[in-house]
mmCIF file of C-alpha atoms in Angstrom:
data_model
loop_
_atom_site.group_PDB
_atom_site.id
_atom_site.type_symbol
_atom_site.label_atom_id
_atom_site.label_comp_id
_atom_site.label_asym_id
_atom_site.label_seq_id
_atom_site.Cartn_x
_atom_site.Cartn_y
_atom_site.Cartn_z
ATOM 1 C CA MET A 1453 -1.252 -13.970 -24.727
ATOM 2 C CA GLU A 1454 2.173 -14.052 -23.384
ATOM 3 C CA ILE A 1455 4.171 -10.831 -23.028
ATOM 4 C CA ILE A 1456 7.499 -9.759 -21.964
ATOM 5 C CA LEU A 1457 7.547 -6.503 -19.796
ATOM 6 C CA LYS A 1458 9.949 -3.905 -20.573
ATOM 7 C CA GLU A 1459 9.197 -2.281 -17.285
ATOM 8 C CA ASN A 1460 7.562 -2.305 -13.891
ATOM 9 C CA VAL A 1461 3.928 -2.514 -14.111
ATOM 10 C CA VAL A 1462 1.953 -1.671 -11.332
ATOM 11 C CA GLY A 1463 -0.137 -4.876 -10.708
ATOM 12 C CA LEU A 1464 1.094 -6.844 -13.292
ATOM 13 C CA GLY A 1465 4.904 -7.714 -13.157
ATOM 14 C CA TYR A 1466 8.508 -6.001 -12.822
ATOM 15 C CA LYS A 1467 10.897 -5.628 -15.582
ATOM 16 C CA ASN A 1468 11.612 -8.921 -17.898
ATOM 17 C CA ASP A 1469 8.963 -10.535 -16.281
ATOM 18 C CA ILE A 1470 6.973 -13.025 -18.683
ATOM 19 C CA VAL A 1471 3.417 -12.643 -17.787
ATOM 20 C CA THR A 1472 0.133 -13.778 -19.305
ATOM 21 C CA VAL A 1473 -2.222 -10.941 -19.980
ATOM 22 C CA LYS A 1474 -5.809 -10.691 -22.136
ATOM 23 C CA ASP A 1475 -5.200 -9.970 -25.936
ATOM 24 C CA GLY A 1476 -6.655 -6.810 -25.890
ATOM 25 C CA TYR A 1477 -4.515 -5.384 -22.889
ATOM 26 C CA GLY A 1478 -1.627 -6.569 -24.435
ATOM 27 C CA ARG A 1479 -2.243 -5.582 -27.938
ATOM 28 C CA ASN A 1480 -4.217 -2.255 -27.238
ATOM 29 C CA TYR A 1481 -2.248 -0.983 -24.422
ATOM 30 C CA LEU A 1482 1.268 -2.634 -23.346
ATOM 31 C CA ILE A 1483 2.810 -3.014 -26.629
ATOM 32 C CA PRO A 1484 1.684 0.389 -28.385
ATOM 33 C CA SER A 1485 2.893 2.415 -25.173
ATOM 34 C CA GLY A 1486 6.315 0.366 -24.993
ATOM 35 C CA LYS A 1487 5.763 -1.164 -21.729
ATOM 36 C CA ALA A 1488 5.909 -4.924 -23.242
ATOM 37 C CA VAL A 1489 6.936 -7.005 -26.078
ATOM 38 C CA ILE A 1490 5.330 -10.090 -27.405
ATOM 39 C CA ALA A 1491 7.125 -13.438 -25.594
ATOM 40 C CA SER A 1492 8.222 -15.166 -29.133
ATOM 41 C CA GLN A 1493 11.046 -17.656 -29.010
ATOM 42 C CA SER A 1494 13.767 -14.913 -30.023
ATOM 43 C CA ALA A 1495 12.465 -12.466 -27.498
ATOM 44 C CA ARG A 1496 12.765 -15.289 -24.991
ATOM 45 C CA LYS A 1497 16.292 -16.145 -25.849
ATOM 46 C CA GLN A 1498 17.154 -12.397 -26.151
ATOM 47 C CA LEU A 1499 15.639 -12.230 -22.587
ATOM 48 C CA ALA A 1500 17.438 -14.908 -21.294
ATOM 49 C CA GLU A 1501 20.863 -13.278 -22.439
ATOM 50 C CA THR A 1502 20.227 -9.776 -21.290
ATOM 51 C CA LEU A 1503 19.214 -11.400 -17.785
ATOM 52 C CA LYS A 1504 22.749 -13.080 -17.670
ATOM 53 C CA GLN A 1505 24.371 -10.040 -18.555
ATOM 54 C CA GLN A 1506 22.316 -8.274 -15.989
ATOM 55 C CA ALA A 1507 22.893 -10.547 -13.313
ATOM 56 C CA LYS A 1508 25.357 -8.612 -11.437
ATOM 57 C CA LYS A 1509 23.230 -5.510 -11.599
ATOM 58 C CA ILE A 1510 20.077 -7.187 -10.312
ATOM 59 C CA GLU A 1511 21.807 -8.613 -7.104
ATOM 60 C CA LYS A 1512 23.020 -5.231 -6.770
ATOM 61 C CA LEU A 1513 19.273 -3.690 -6.600
ATOM 62 C CA GLN A 1514 18.196 -6.621 -4.675
ATOM 63 C CA GLN A 1515 20.870 -5.501 -1.900
ATOM 64 C CA GLU A 1516 19.724 -1.848 -2.157
ATOM 65 C CA ALA A 1517 15.895 -3.145 -1.498
ATOM 66 C CA GLN A 1518 16.943 -5.165 1.217
ATOM 67 C CA THR A 1519 18.690 -2.064 2.562
ATOM 68 C CA LEU A 1520 15.822 0.223 2.011
ATOM 69 C CA GLN A 1521 13.578 -2.446 3.401
ATOM 70 C CA GLN A 1522 15.558 -2.287 6.819
ATOM 71 C CA ARG A 1523 15.403 1.406 6.967
ATOM 72 C CA ILE A 1524 11.653 1.627 6.519
ATOM 73 C CA GLU A 1525 10.967 -1.196 9.033
ATOM 74 C CA ALA A 1526 13.467 1.007 11.540
ATOM 75 C CA ILE A 1527 10.801 3.811 11.121
ATOM 76 C CA LYS A 1528 8.300 3.579 13.970
ATOM 77 C CA ASP A 1529 7.471 6.880 14.534
ATOM 78 C CA ILE A 1530 5.413 8.068 11.448
ATOM 79 C CA VAL A 1531 2.408 10.151 12.838
ATOM 80 C CA ILE A 1532 -0.069 11.836 10.467
ATOM 81 C CA SER A 1533 -2.680 14.557 11.608
ATOM 82 C CA ALA A 1534 -6.104 15.040 10.038
ATOM 83 C CA LYS A 1535 -9.380 16.510 10.591
ATOM 84 C CA VAL A 1536 -11.578 14.486 12.863
ATOM 85 C CA SER A 1537 -15.092 14.564 13.798
ATOM 86 C CA ALA A 1538 -16.089 14.247 17.213
ATOM 87 C CA THR A 1539 -16.495 10.346 16.879
ATOM 88 C CA GLY A 1540 -12.936 10.236 15.924
ATOM 89 C CA THR A 1541 -13.800 9.521 12.124
ATOM 90 C CA ILE A 1542 -11.769 11.317 9.641
ATOM 91 C CA TYR A 1543 -12.738 13.830 7.346
ATOM 92 C CA GLY A 1544 -11.786 11.945 3.884
ATOM 93 C CA SER A 1545 -8.860 9.451 4.365
ATOM 94 C CA VAL A 1546 -5.337 8.643 4.710
ATOM 95 C CA ASN A 1547 -3.926 7.247 1.959
ATOM 96 C CA ASN A 1548 -0.657 6.412 0.269
ATOM 97 C CA GLN A 1549 0.244 9.653 -0.805
ATOM 98 C CA HIS A 1550 0.119 10.961 2.743
ATOM 99 C CA LEU A 1551 2.589 8.322 3.870
ATOM 100 C CA ALA A 1552 4.878 8.840 0.326
ATOM 101 C CA GLU A 1553 5.051 12.422 1.630
ATOM 102 C CA GLU A 1554 6.181 11.516 5.254
ATOM 103 C CA LEU A 1555 8.693 9.088 4.021
ATOM 104 C CA GLN A 1556 10.102 11.915 1.585
ATOM 105 C CA LYS A 1557 10.371 13.998 4.487
ATOM 106 C CA ARG A 1558 12.585 11.320 6.311
ATOM 107 C CA GLY A 1559 14.899 11.257 2.834
ATOM 108 C CA ILE A 1560 13.240 8.118 1.476
ATOM 109 C CA GLU A 1561 12.147 8.515 -1.945
ATOM 110 C CA LEU A 1562 9.508 6.135 -2.799
ATOM 111 C CA ASP A 1563 6.727 6.095 -5.582
ATOM 112 C CA ARG A 1564 3.158 6.538 -4.043
ATOM 113 C CA ARG A 1565 1.876 3.332 -5.965
ATOM 114 C CA THR A 1566 4.196 0.778 -4.372
ATOM 115 C CA ILE A 1567 2.766 1.641 -0.795
ATOM 116 C CA ALA A 1568 -0.362 -0.398 0.136
ATOM 117 C CA VAL A 1569 -2.830 0.996 2.552
ATOM 118 C CA LYS A 1570 -6.415 -0.194 3.594
ATOM 119 C CA ASP A 1571 -8.701 2.144 4.228
ATOM 120 C CA VAL A 1572 -7.925 4.487 7.043
ATOM 121 C CA LYS A 1573 -11.294 6.305 7.970
ATOM 122 C CA SER A 1574 -10.887 6.838 11.885
ATOM 123 C CA VAL A 1575 -8.052 7.847 14.212
ATOM 124 C CA GLY A 1576 -5.610 4.973 15.495
ATOM 125 C CA ASN A 1577 -2.584 3.020 14.578
ATOM 126 C CA TYR A 1578 -2.437 1.238 11.032
ATOM 127 C CA ILE A 1579 0.374 -0.790 8.825
ATOM 128 C CA ALA A 1580 1.043 -0.294 5.484
ATOM 129 C CA THR A 1581 2.859 -2.519 3.077
ATOM 130 C CA VAL A 1582 5.532 -1.274 0.919
ATOM 131 C CA GLN A 1583 6.603 -3.416 -2.046
ATOM 132 C CA ILE A 1584 10.232 -2.248 -2.677
ATOM 133 C CA TYR A 1585 11.575 -4.830 -4.977
ATOM 134 C CA LYS A 1586 10.742 -8.273 -6.261
ATOM 135 C CA GLY A 1587 9.842 -10.304 -2.888
ATOM 136 C CA VAL A 1588 11.372 -7.461 -1.054
ATOM 137 C CA THR A 1589 8.540 -5.829 1.194
ATOM 138 C CA ALA A 1590 8.501 -3.646 4.223
ATOM 139 C CA GLU A 1591 5.978 -3.211 6.915
ATOM 140 C CA LEU A 1592 5.167 0.520 7.689
ATOM 141 C CA PRO A 1593 3.719 1.095 10.941
ATOM 142 C CA PHE A 1594 2.015 4.504 11.276
ATOM 143 C CA THR A 1595 -0.481 6.484 13.791
ATOM 144 C CA VAL A 1596 -3.370 8.782 12.672
ATOM 145 C CA ILE A 1597 -4.385 11.221 15.271
ATOM 146 C CA ALA A 1598 -6.792 14.419 15.364
ATOM 147 C CA GLU A 1599 -5.189 17.540 14.231
ATOM 148 C CA GLY A 1600 -3.857 19.790 16.636
ATOM 149 C CA ALA A 1601 -3.423 16.694 19.462
ATOM 150 C CA GLU A 1602 -0.068 15.223 19.962
ATOM 151 C CA ALA A 1603 0.515 11.541 19.265
ATOM 152 C CA PRO A 1604 0.882 10.499 23.103
ATOM 153 C CA VAL A 1605 -2.133 12.338 24.395
ATOM 154 C CA GLU A 1606 -4.061 11.107 21.676
ATOM 155 C CA GLU A 1607 -3.243 7.487 22.085
ATOM 156 C CA ALA A 1608 -5.626 7.030 25.286
ATOM 157 C CA PRO A 1609 -8.627 8.163 23.537
ATOM 158 C CA ALA A 1610 -8.117 5.720 20.504
ATOM 159 C CA GLU A 1611 -8.218 3.003 22.773
ATOM 160 C CA GLU A 1612 -11.426 4.552 24.265
ATOM 161 C CA ALA A 1613 -13.078 4.472 20.806
ATOM 162 C CA PRO A 1614 -13.471 0.921 20.222
ATOM 163 C CA ALA A 1615 -15.213 0.734 23.642
ATOM 164 C CA ALA A 1616 -17.577 3.459 22.806
ATOM 165 C CA GLU A 1617 -18.886 1.285 19.552
ATOM 166 C CA PRO A 1618 -20.837 -1.033 21.601
ATOM 167 C CA ALA A 1619 -22.520 1.493 23.681
ATOM 168 C CA PRO A 1620 -24.316 2.882 20.733
ATOM 169 C CA ALA A 1621 -25.498 -0.912 19.740
ATOM 170 C CA GLU A 1622 -27.153 -1.128 23.382
ATOM 171 C CA GLU A 1623 -28.496 1.996 23.046
ATOM 172 C CA VAL A 1624 -30.148 0.457 19.552
ATOM 173 C CA GLU A 1625 -31.193 -2.569 21.588
ATOM 174 C CA ALA A 1626 -32.765 -0.350 24.586
ATOM 175 C CA PRO A 1627 -35.644 1.146 22.656
ATOM 176 C CA ALA A 1628 -36.550 -2.641 21.351
ATOM 177 C CA GLU A 1629 -36.627 -3.216 24.946
ATOM 178 C CA GLU A 1630 -39.049 -0.421 25.514
ATOM 179 C CA GLU A 1631 -41.308 -1.212 22.804
ATOM 180 C CA ALA A 1632 -41.968 -4.976 23.929
ATOM 181 C CA PRO A 1633 -43.656 -4.148 27.399
ATOM 182 C CA ALA A 1634 -45.728 -1.341 25.414
ATOM 183 C CA GLN A 1635 -46.842 -4.178 23.130
ATOM 184 C CA ALA A 1636 -47.486 -6.402 26.212
ATOM 185 C CA GLU A 1637 -49.438 -3.731 27.978
ATOM 186 C CA GLU A 1638 -52.074 -3.604 25.084
#
């Protein structure tokens, strides 16, 4: 079923996009909630006329989105502190809501759903992707540190953490080697 979106729907499309969805999703959720209309011939003609009238508005929104993209990409010093275990693993995780709050402190208002972050479960440097407008995305670097630590002090242990990971693997191999001579002696 083809529908025309009346507003931005995260994961589906933007306002005035024509998208194909499953019949049940369109009829039972999108259309009754007012987020979409069926893409009939008359609705398509009306959409084309609306887009012609809104061309300048859309261009202005695109320029504002590019300005916001430049502001976001200029930010290089977002530091998020979290409670951390002795191994450097975070209790819980850092998610898009934490980043949205940090951006809000800097005067940038964004919906948290536009920020995509992979699972952040340990101390270190990460990059989030912010979907600002159609075709306009920004990369937002951020650092996760242990609560009560300062960013420059924590960078050195963050580099040591990956080096510490292979050590447990060697320890796992060591008991296997000890067992092999014990079997040879029997």
